[in-house]
Coordinates of C-alpha atoms and ligand atoms in Angstrom, one line a residue:
Chain A
X27 CA 36.4 41.2 19.5
X28 CA 32.7 40.5 19.6
X29 CA 31.2 37.2 20.7
X30 CA 29.2 36.7 17.5
X31 CA 30.2 38.7 14.5
X32 CA 28.5 38.8 11.1
X33 CA 30.6 40.4 8.4
X34 CA 29.2 41.6 5.1
X35 CA 27.0 38.6 4.6
X36 CA 25.1 38.4 1.3
X37 CA 22.9 35.5 0.5
X38 CA 21.2 34.3 -2.7
X39 CA 18.8 31.5 -3.3
X40 CA 19.4 29.9 -6.6
X41 CA 16.8 28.1 -8.7
X42 CA 16.7 27.1 -12.4
X43 CA 14.7 30.2 -13.3
X44 CA 16.3 32.9 -11.1
X45 CA 18.5 33.9 -8.2
X46 CA 16.7 35.5 -5.3
X47 CA 18.8 37.9 -3.2
X48 CA 17.5 37.2 0.3
X49 CA 20.2 39.3 2.2
X50 CA 22.5 42.1 1.1
X51 CA 25.6 43.1 2.9
X52 CA 24.5 42.4 6.5
X53 CA 27.0 43.2 9.3
X54 CA 26.4 43.3 13.0
X55 CA 27.7 41.8 16.2
X56 CA 26.3 40.4 19.4
X57 CA 28.1 40.6 22.7
X58 CA 28.2 37.7 25.2
X59 CA 25.1 37.6 27.3
X60 CA 23.2 40.0 25.1
X61 CA 19.7 39.5 23.9
X62 CA 19.3 40.9 20.4
X63 CA 16.0 41.0 18.3
X64 CA 15.9 41.1 14.6
X65 CA 12.8 42.9 13.6
X66 CA 11.3 43.1 10.1
X67 CA 8.3 42.4 7.9
X68 CA 7.6 38.9 6.7
X69 CA 9.8 37.9 3.8
X70 CA 12.7 40.3 4.6
X71 CA 15.2 37.4 5.2
X72 CA 15.0 37.0 8.9
X73 CA 14.7 33.2 8.8
X74 CA 17.5 33.1 6.2
X75 CA 19.7 35.1 8.5
X76 CA 19.0 32.8 11.4
X77 CA 19.7 29.6 9.4
X78 CA 23.0 31.2 8.3
X79 CA 23.8 31.8 12.0
X80 CA 22.8 28.3 12.7
X81 CA 25.2 27.0 10.1
X82 CA 22.4 25.1 8.3
X83 CA 22.9 27.0 5.1
X84 CA 26.1 28.8 4.1
X85 CA 26.3 32.5 3.0
X86 CA 27.0 33.2 -0.7
X87 CA 29.4 35.9 0.5
X88 CA 30.7 37.1 3.9
X89 CA 31.8 35.6 7.1
X90 CA 30.2 34.6 10.4
X91 CA 32.2 33.9 13.4
X92 CA 31.6 32.9 17.0
X93 CA 34.4 33.6 19.5
X94 CA 36.7 34.4 16.5
X95 CA 36.1 31.0 15.0
X96 CA 34.3 30.7 11.7
X97 CA 31.0 29.0 12.6
X98 CA 31.4 26.4 9.8
X99 CA 34.2 24.9 12.0
X100 CA 32.0 24.6 15.1
X101 CA 29.3 22.1 15.5
X102 CA 27.9 22.1 18.9
X103 CA 27.8 25.7 20.2
X104 CA 24.7 26.9 18.5
X105 CA 21.1 26.2 19.6
X106 CA 18.5 26.8 17.0
X107 CA 14.8 26.8 17.4
X108 CA 12.7 26.9 14.2
X109 CA 9.7 28.9 13.5
X110 CA 7.4 26.1 14.5
X111 CA 8.2 23.7 17.3
X112 CA 8.9 20.7 15.0
X113 CA 8.6 18.2 17.8
X114 CA 8.9 14.7 16.4
X115 CA 5.3 13.4 16.6
X116 CA 6.5 9.8 16.8
X117 CA 8.7 10.4 19.8
X118 CA 7.7 11.0 23.4
X119 CA 8.3 14.4 25.0
X120 CA 11.3 12.9 26.8
X121 CA 12.8 11.4 23.7
X122 CA 12.2 14.7 21.9
X123 CA 14.1 16.6 24.6
X124 CA 16.9 14.1 24.6
X125 CA 17.3 14.3 20.8
X126 CA 20.3 16.6 21.0
X127 CA 22.3 14.6 23.5
X128 CA 21.5 11.4 21.5
X129 CA 22.7 12.9 18.2
X130 CA 25.8 14.4 19.8
X131 CA 26.4 11.2 21.8
X132 CA 26.7 13.0 25.0
X133 CA 24.0 11.2 26.9
X134 CA 24.9 10.5 30.5
X135 CA 23.1 9.0 33.4
X136 CA 22.2 12.4 34.6
X137 CA 20.8 13.7 31.3
X138 CA 17.4 12.2 32.0
X139 CA 17.2 14.0 35.3
X140 CA 18.4 17.3 33.8
X141 CA 15.6 17.0 31.2
X142 CA 13.0 16.4 33.8
X143 CA 14.3 19.4 35.8
X144 CA 14.3 21.7 32.8
X145 CA 10.8 20.6 31.9
X146 CA 9.7 21.5 35.4
X147 CA 11.4 24.8 35.1
X148 CA 9.3 25.8 32.2
X149 CA 6.2 24.6 34.0
X150 CA 5.7 21.2 32.4
X151 CA 5.0 18.5 34.9
X152 CA 4.6 14.7 34.4
X153 CA 4.4 14.9 30.6
X154 CA 7.6 13.2 29.7
X155 CA 5.9 10.0 28.5
X156 CA 3.2 11.9 26.5
X157 CA 3.4 12.4 22.8
X158 CA 3.5 16.0 21.3
X159 CA -0.1 15.6 19.9
X160 CA -1.4 15.7 23.5
X161 CA 0.1 19.1 24.2
X162 CA -1.1 22.6 23.5
X163 CA 0.8 25.0 21.2
X164 CA 2.3 26.8 24.2
X165 CA 3.4 23.6 25.9
X166 CA 5.0 22.3 22.7
X167 CA 6.9 25.5 22.3
X168 CA 8.3 25.1 25.8
X169 CA 9.3 21.6 25.1
X170 CA 11.1 22.7 21.9
X171 CA 12.9 25.4 24.0
X172 CA 14.1 22.8 26.5
X173 CA 15.2 20.5 23.6
X174 CA 17.3 23.4 22.3
X175 CA 18.7 24.4 25.7
X176 CA 19.6 20.9 27.1
X177 CA 22.7 20.7 24.9
X178 CA 23.9 23.9 26.6
X179 CA 24.6 25.9 23.5
X180 CA 26.7 29.1 23.7
X181 CA 24.2 31.0 21.7
X182 CA 20.5 30.6 21.3
X183 CA 18.7 31.4 18.0
X184 CA 15.0 31.7 18.1
X185 CA 12.9 32.1 14.9
X186 CA 9.6 33.7 15.7
X187 CA 9.0 31.3 18.6
X188 CA 5.7 32.9 19.7
X189 CA 4.2 33.7 16.3
X190 CA 1.8 30.7 16.2
X191 CA 0.5 31.2 19.7
X192 CA -2.6 32.9 20.9
X193 CA -2.0 36.3 22.6
X194 CA -2.4 35.2 26.2
X195 CA -0.1 32.1 25.8
X196 CA 2.4 34.3 24.0
X197 CA 2.6 36.8 26.8
X198 CA 2.9 34.1 29.4
X199 CA 5.6 32.3 27.4
X200 CA 7.6 35.5 26.8
X201 CA 8.0 35.8 30.6
X202 CA 8.8 32.1 31.0
X203 CA 11.5 32.3 28.3
X204 CA 12.9 35.5 29.7
X205 CA 13.2 33.8 33.1
X206 CA 14.8 30.7 31.7
X207 CA 17.3 32.7 29.7
X208 CA 18.1 34.8 32.7
X209 CA 18.8 31.7 34.7
X210 CA 21.0 30.2 32.1
X211 CA 22.6 33.5 31.0
X212 CA 22.3 32.7 27.3
X213 CA 23.3 35.0 24.5
X214 CA 20.2 35.1 22.3
X215 CA 19.2 36.2 18.9
X216 CA 15.4 36.4 18.4
X217 CA 13.8 36.9 15.1
X218 CA 10.3 38.5 15.1
X219 CA 7.9 40.6 13.2
X220 CA 6.2 41.7 16.4
X221 CA 7.4 45.2 17.6
X222 CA 6.1 44.6 21.2
X223 CA 7.9 41.4 21.5
X224 CA 11.2 42.9 20.3
X225 CA 11.0 45.8 22.8
X226 CA 9.9 43.7 25.7
X227 CA 12.4 40.9 25.3
X228 CA 15.6 42.4 24.1
X229 CA 18.5 44.6 24.9
X230 CA 19.0 45.7 21.3
X231 CA 16.8 45.7 18.2
X232 CA 18.1 45.3 14.7
X233 CA 15.5 46.6 12.3
X234 CA 15.6 45.1 8.8
X235 CA 14.6 46.4 5.5
X236 CA 13.1 44.3 2.8
X237 CA 14.0 43.5 -0.9
X238 CA 16.8 42.7 -0.5
X239 CA 17.0 42.0 3.2
X240 CA 19.4 44.4 4.8
X241 CA 19.9 46.2 8.1
X242 CA 18.1 49.5 8.3
X243 CA 18.7 50.6 11.9
X244 CA 19.8 49.4 15.3
X245 CA 18.0 50.5 18.4
X246 CA 19.2 50.1 22.0
X247 CA 16.4 49.4 24.4
X248 CA 16.7 51.8 27.4
X249 CA 18.5 50.2 30.3
X250 CA 15.7 50.5 32.8
X251 CA 13.5 48.2 30.5
X252 CA 16.1 45.6 29.9
X253 CA 15.9 44.0 33.3
X254 CA 12.1 44.1 33.5
X255 CA 10.2 41.0 32.6
X256 CA 8.5 41.2 29.2
X257 CA 5.0 41.6 30.6
X258 CA 6.0 44.5 32.8
X259 CA 7.8 46.2 29.9
X260 CA 4.6 46.2 27.9
X261 CA 3.0 48.1 30.8
X262 CA 5.9 50.5 31.4
X263 CA 5.2 54.2 30.9
X264 CA 8.0 54.4 28.3
X265 CA 6.8 51.5 26.3
X266 CA 4.4 53.3 24.0
X267 CA 6.9 56.0 23.0
X268 CA 9.5 53.4 22.1
X269 CA 6.9 51.4 20.2
X270 CA 6.0 54.5 18.1
X271 CA 9.7 55.2 17.5
X272 CA 10.4 51.7 16.3
X273 CA 7.2 51.7 14.3
X274 CA 8.4 54.8 12.5
X275 CA 11.8 53.3 11.8
X276 CA 10.2 50.2 10.5
X277 CA 7.9 52.1 8.1
X278 CA 10.1 54.9 6.8
X279 CA 11.9 54.1 3.6
X280 CA 15.6 54.6 4.1
X281 CA 16.9 56.6 1.3
X282 CA 20.6 56.1 2.0
X283 CA 21.5 52.7 3.5
X284 CA 22.5 53.4 7.1
X285 CA 23.1 49.9 8.0
X286 CA 25.6 50.4 10.8
X287 CA 24.2 53.6 12.4
X288 CA 23.1 53.1 15.9
X289 CA 20.2 55.1 17.1
X290 CA 19.9 55.4 20.8
X291 CA 16.9 56.6 22.8
X292 CA 17.3 60.3 22.9
X293 CA 14.3 60.9 25.2
X294 CA 16.1 59.4 28.2
Chain B
X7 CA -52.2 0.9 26.6
X8 CA -48.6 0.6 27.8
X9 CA -46.6 3.7 27.4
X10 CA -43.7 3.3 25.0
X11 CA -40.2 4.0 26.3
X12 CA -38.8 7.2 24.7
X13 CA -35.4 6.6 23.2
X14 CA -32.6 9.1 23.7
X15 CA -31.2 10.6 20.5
X16 CA -28.0 8.6 21.0
X17 CA -30.0 5.3 21.2
X18 CA -31.9 6.3 18.1
X19 CA -28.7 6.9 16.3
X20 CA -27.2 3.6 17.4
X21 CA -30.4 1.8 16.3
X22 CA -30.4 3.4 12.9
X23 CA -26.8 2.3 12.5
X24 CA -27.6 -1.2 13.5
X25 CA -30.5 -1.3 11.1
X26 CA -28.4 -0.1 8.2
X27 CA -25.8 -2.8 9.1
X28 CA -28.4 -5.5 9.0
X29 CA -29.7 -4.4 5.7
X30 CA -26.2 -4.4 4.1
X31 CA -25.4 -7.8 5.6
X32 CA -28.7 -9.2 4.3
X33 CA -28.0 -8.1 0.8
X34 CA -24.5 -9.5 0.9
X35 CA -25.9 -12.8 2.0
X36 CA -28.6 -12.7 -0.7
X37 CA -26.1 -12.1 -3.4
X38 CA -23.7 -14.8 -2.1
X39 CA -26.4 -17.4 -1.9
X40 CA -28.1 -16.6 -5.2
X41 CA -24.8 -16.7 -7.0
X42 CA -24.1 -20.2 -5.9
X43 CA -27.7 -21.3 -6.4
X44 CA -27.8 -19.8 -9.8
X45 CA -24.6 -21.5 -10.7
X46 CA -25.7 -24.9 -9.5
X47 CA -29.2 -24.7 -11.1
X48 CA -28.0 -23.4 -14.5
X49 CA -25.3 -26.1 -14.5
X50 CA -27.8 -28.9 -13.8
X51 CA -30.3 -27.5 -16.4
X52 CA -27.5 -27.2 -18.9
X53 CA -28.0 -23.5 -19.3
X54 CA -24.2 -23.3 -19.0
X55 CA -22.0 -26.2 -20.0
X56 CA -21.4 -28.3 -16.8
X57 CA -18.2 -29.6 -18.3
X58 CA -16.7 -26.2 -18.6
X59 CA -18.2 -24.4 -15.7
X60 CA -18.6 -27.3 -13.3
X61 CA -21.0 -26.6 -10.4
X62 CA -20.7 -25.8 -6.7
X63 CA -21.7 -29.3 -5.6
X64 CA -19.0 -30.8 -7.7
X65 CA -16.4 -28.3 -6.4
X66 CA -17.4 -29.0 -2.8
X67 CA -17.2 -32.7 -3.4
X68 CA -13.8 -32.4 -5.0
X69 CA -12.4 -30.2 -2.3
X70 CA -13.8 -32.6 0.3
X71 CA -12.0 -35.7 -1.1
X72 CA -8.8 -33.7 -1.9
X73 CA -8.6 -32.3 1.6
X74 CA -9.5 -35.7 3.1
X75 CA -6.7 -37.6 1.3
X76 CA -4.3 -34.7 2.1
X77 CA -3.4 -33.9 -1.5
X78 CA -4.8 -30.4 -1.5
X79 CA -3.3 -28.9 1.6
X80 CA 0.3 -29.0 0.4
X81 CA -0.7 -27.0 -2.7
X82 CA -2.3 -24.3 -0.6
X83 CA 0.7 -24.2 1.7
X84 CA 3.2 -23.9 -1.0
X85 CA 1.4 -21.1 -2.8
X86 CA 0.8 -19.2 0.5
X87 CA 4.5 -19.6 1.4
X88 CA 5.6 -18.3 -2.0
X89 CA 3.2 -15.4 -1.9
X90 CA 4.3 -14.4 1.6
X91 CA 7.9 -14.6 0.8
X92 CA 7.5 -12.7 -2.5
X93 CA 5.5 -10.1 -0.6
X94 CA 8.1 -9.7 2.1
X95 CA 11.0 -9.5 -0.4
X96 CA 9.2 -7.1 -2.6
X97 CA 8.3 -4.8 0.2
X98 CA 11.5 -4.9 2.2
X99 CA 13.6 -4.8 -1.0
X100 CA 11.7 -1.8 -2.2
X101 CA 12.2 0.0 1.0
X102 CA 16.0 -0.8 0.9
X103 CA 16.3 0.5 -2.7
X104 CA 14.4 3.6 -1.8
X105 CA 16.8 4.2 1.1
X106 CA 19.8 3.8 -1.2
X107 CA 18.2 6.3 -3.6
X108 CA 17.8 8.7 -0.6
X109 CA 21.3 8.2 0.5
X110 CA 22.7 9.5 -2.8
X111 CA 21.0 12.2 -4.8
X112 CA 23.3 11.5 -7.7
X113 CA 22.4 7.8 -7.7
X114 CA 18.7 8.6 -7.6
X115 CA 19.1 11.0 -10.6
X116 CA 21.0 8.3 -12.5
X117 CA 18.5 5.6 -11.6
X118 CA 15.5 7.7 -12.4
X119 CA 14.8 6.8 -16.1
X120 CA 15.4 3.1 -15.4
X121 CA 13.0 3.1 -12.6
X122 CA 10.4 4.8 -14.8
X123 CA 10.8 2.2 -17.5
X124 CA 10.8 -0.7 -15.0
X125 CA 7.7 0.6 -13.4
X126 CA 5.8 1.1 -16.6
X127 CA 6.8 -2.4 -17.8
X128 CA 4.3 -5.2 -17.1
X129 CA 6.5 -7.3 -14.8
X130 CA 5.0 -10.7 -15.5
X131 CA 6.3 -10.3 -19.0
X132 CA 9.7 -10.9 -17.5
X133 CA 8.6 -14.3 -16.4
X134 CA 10.3 -16.5 -19.0
X135 CA 13.6 -14.5 -18.6
X136 CA 13.5 -15.0 -14.8
X137 CA 12.9 -18.7 -15.3
X138 CA 15.8 -19.0 -17.7
X139 CA 18.0 -17.1 -15.3
X140 CA 17.0 -18.6 -12.0
X141 CA 15.8 -22.1 -13.0
X142 CA 12.4 -23.6 -13.2
X143 CA 11.7 -23.8 -9.5
X144 CA 10.5 -22.0 -6.4
X145 CA 13.2 -19.4 -6.6
X146 CA 11.8 -18.1 -9.9
X147 CA 8.2 -18.1 -8.6
X148 CA 9.1 -16.2 -5.4
X149 CA 11.1 -13.7 -7.6
X150 CA 8.0 -13.2 -9.7
X151 CA 6.0 -12.5 -6.6
X152 CA 8.7 -10.0 -5.4
X153 CA 9.4 -8.3 -8.7
X154 CA 5.8 -7.1 -9.3
X155 CA 5.8 -5.1 -6.1
X156 CA 9.4 -4.1 -5.6
X157 CA 9.6 -1.2 -8.2
X158 CA 6.4 0.4 -7.2
X159 CA 7.3 0.1 -3.5
X160 CA 10.6 1.8 -4.3
X161 CA 9.0 4.7 -6.0
X162 CA 6.3 5.2 -3.5
X163 CA 8.6 5.0 -0.5
X164 CA 11.2 7.2 -2.1
X165 CA 8.6 9.8 -2.9
X166 CA 7.6 9.5 0.8
X167 CA 11.2 10.1 1.9
X168 CA 11.4 13.2 -0.3
X169 CA 8.1 14.4 1.1
X170 CA 9.3 14.6 4.7
X171 CA 9.2 18.2 6.0
X172 CA 12.9 19.3 5.7
X173 CA 12.5 21.2 9.0
X174 CA 12.7 18.0 10.9
X175 CA 16.1 17.4 9.4
X176 CA 17.1 21.0 10.2
X177 CA 16.4 20.4 13.8
X178 CA 18.8 17.4 13.6
X179 CA 21.4 19.3 11.6
X180 CA 21.4 22.0 14.2
X181 CA 22.6 19.3 16.6
X182 CA 25.3 18.3 14.1
X183 CA 23.5 15.1 12.9
X184 CA 25.1 13.0 10.2
X185 CA 23.2 12.0 7.1
X186 CA 22.6 8.6 8.5
X187 CA 21.3 10.1 11.8
X188 CA 18.9 12.3 9.8
X189 CA 17.6 9.2 8.0
X190 CA 17.3 7.2 11.2
X191 CA 15.7 9.8 13.4
X192 CA 13.5 11.8 11.0
X193 CA 13.2 10.6 7.4
X194 CA 12.6 6.9 8.0
X195 CA 10.1 7.2 10.9
X196 CA 8.2 10.0 9.2
X197 CA 7.7 7.7 6.2
X198 CA 6.5 4.7 8.1
X199 CA 2.8 5.4 7.5
X200 CA 3.6 5.5 3.7
X201 CA 5.4 2.2 3.9
X202 CA 2.6 0.6 5.8
X203 CA 0.1 1.8 3.2
X204 CA 2.1 -0.1 0.5
X205 CA 1.6 -3.4 2.3
X206 CA -2.0 -3.9 1.2
X207 CA -1.3 -3.2 -2.4
X208 CA 1.8 -5.4 -2.3
X209 CA 0.1 -8.4 -1.0
X210 CA -2.3 -8.3 -3.9
X211 CA 0.6 -7.9 -6.4
X212 CA 2.5 -10.8 -4.9
X213 CA -0.5 -13.1 -5.6
X214 CA -0.4 -12.0 -9.3
X215 CA 3.3 -12.7 -9.6
X216 CA 3.2 -16.0 -7.8
X217 CA 0.2 -17.4 -9.7
X218 CA 1.7 -16.4 -13.0
X219 CA 5.0 -18.0 -12.0
X220 CA 3.2 -21.2 -11.1
X221 CA 1.5 -21.1 -14.4
X222 CA 4.8 -21.1 -16.1
X223 CA 6.9 -23.6 -14.2
X224 CA 5.7 -25.3 -11.1
X225 CA 4.8 -28.8 -10.2
X226 CA 2.9 -27.7 -7.2
X227 CA 0.7 -25.0 -5.9
X228 CA -2.7 -23.5 -6.7
X229 CA -1.6 -21.8 -9.9
X230 CA -0.2 -25.2 -11.1
X231 CA -3.6 -26.9 -10.3
X232 CA -5.4 -24.3 -12.5
X233 CA -3.1 -24.9 -15.4
X234 CA -3.1 -28.7 -14.8
X235 CA -6.9 -28.8 -14.6
X236 CA -7.1 -26.7 -17.7
X237 CA -4.8 -29.1 -19.6
X238 CA -6.7 -32.3 -18.6
X239 CA -10.0 -30.7 -19.0
X240 CA -10.9 -30.9 -15.3
X241 CA -12.7 -27.7 -14.8
X242 CA -13.9 -28.7 -11.4
X243 CA -10.3 -28.6 -10.3
X244 CA -9.8 -25.2 -11.9
X245 CA -12.9 -23.8 -10.1
X246 CA -11.8 -25.4 -6.8
X247 CA -8.4 -23.8 -7.1
X248 CA -9.9 -20.4 -7.9
X249 CA -12.1 -20.6 -4.9
X250 CA -9.2 -21.5 -2.7
X251 CA -7.1 -18.6 -4.1
X252 CA -10.0 -16.2 -3.4
X253 CA -10.3 -17.4 0.2
X254 CA -6.5 -17.5 0.8
X255 CA -6.0 -14.0 -0.7
X256 CA -8.9 -12.6 1.3
X257 CA -7.5 -14.0 4.5
X258 CA -4.1 -12.7 3.8
X259 CA -5.5 -9.3 2.9
X260 CA -7.4 -9.2 6.2
X261 CA -4.3 -10.2 8.1
X262 CA -2.2 -7.4 6.4
X263 CA -5.0 -5.0 7.2
X264 CA -4.8 -5.9 10.9
X265 CA -1.0 -5.6 10.9
X266 CA -1.4 -2.2 9.1
X267 CA -3.8 -1.0 11.8
X268 CA -1.5 -2.1 14.5
X269 CA 1.6 -0.5 12.9
X270 CA -0.3 2.7 12.3
X271 CA -1.2 2.9 15.9
X272 CA 2.3 2.2 17.1
X273 CA 4.3 4.2 14.6
X274 CA 2.4 7.5 14.2
Ligands
LIG22 N1 14.7 27.9 0.2 C1 14.4 29.0 -0.5 N2 14.5 29.0 -1.8 C2 14.3 30.2 -2.5 N3 13.9 31.3 -1.9 C3 13.8 31.4 -0.6 C4 14.0 30.2 0.2 N4 13.8 30.5 1.5 C5 13.4 31.8 1.5 N5 13.4 32.4 0.2 C6 13.1 33.7 -0.1 O1 14.0 34.6 0.6 C7 13.3 35.7 1.1 C8 13.5 35.8 2.6 O2 12.8 34.7 3.2 P1 12.8 34.4 4.7 O3 14.2 34.4 5.2 O4 12.0 33.2 5.0 O5 12.1 35.7 5.3 P2 11.3 35.9 6.7 O6 11.8 34.8 7.7 O7 11.8 37.3 7.1 O8 9.9 35.9 6.5 C9 11.9 35.6 0.6 O9 11.8 36.4 -0.6 C10 11.8 34.2 0.3 O10 10.8 34.0 -0.8
LIG23 MG1 10.6 33.5 8.7

């Protein structure tokens, strides 16, 4: 049985005037320790899918389970990072990071130290008493990541964590996040509209179709790229070919839904 | 000829600012002085009826004797006390009701039409009913001070609660926060600036309620002095009380403004 499994999930948003189908019959699974990217154009339902996985909204139809348990019965195994950092501007960096333990009432004497150590690990020194306003976008995103990781979730969900950053910051942060995740060996689902990011960070890419959101293809990133750091992947001789392949997948209209077909890299 | 010192652009800017400030202040002083001079002169020359409109010299003389023999200070104190109490009850009460509305969506939907009516209603018209219900004393007057601001505070603060970016709550939900934790950690602190901004409005409203209340029932206070002076045809007393109200209200407004500034700095 898979670590995370999503079975025939369909989701509608209801309003007075209409029902919007955001997702249609989405099924996939993620193995423990795997890094999966969900790639698709804006508005295809990526954020919806991730908030379903985060148990913040509940699917109209279908089941989601983690370790064979329906996620609605779990409350502390999922770490979810929103599209923007959403650091609380009225709290110091330290208080922001300690929000999870505070809510879960798991604060211990060592929690403070752990927070300091994790902030150091993502390259943030002596900022714990500052307020979020004083930090750059990249730094804030690092803090948000630490805030998510400090509760030690079994699975990490990242919603376009780098989309609001400038290019240089983005590339730096991709490496930092990859290092951190390698250290903590987290199962991760990353949502993005950036092909390069998907290729460079993940083991597997799920390509989504829009209107309604559904799975179009799955793509396994070649083994030799998986263990490279994101920045090196982007410079790898194979990178461009994979990019083109994913680009084509993303831009061809699928005539027959082939949601569960797995397309490997045939070029070897 | 002595060479003139060249000013730097910044000094020029500062000088221009200073000059503007002096001009504004001069005009304010001119208006202030001419108002009282005109009042005094036209009263003495019987351009206005000195019996009805009194004159600054008579007002000053009356205030002097009344403060000397100690009979005035208690009136000022009692009105200030009632106003501050009404202001605090109105503001804090409004925030509490808004919190209850937030706590239950159904309650807020049920309460909605009543709040609209209560808000549209001129609150001082309730005066006689309040006096019948609570007795002709200070309780009624303080209630009047509170009731004029409580509904509008409720509406403004509740709108503020609803306006908080739901993503802050999502962060908390992803940690398994309860509704109360969401309120305490995100909704309430995010709305503090809105609450603070109601303070200045409320202090003015509390004056309205308290003075009207004193008109109706009291045996003490500045509002009482106005009505009393009016009844015994002592318009110097009426003018003196008005002057004291203007001064006290201005001082209270300034204090609230200071508190607001401090709160803004320490809450956002
Ligand atoms: N809260 C909501 N209410 C109604 N419709 C929504 C809501 N959130 C998203 N949608 C709609 O669902 C679709 C998918 O949105 P979203 O999951 O945010 O896509 P993405 O993250 O891929 O850009 C869009 O058409 C969007 O308009
Ligand atoms: Mg999105």
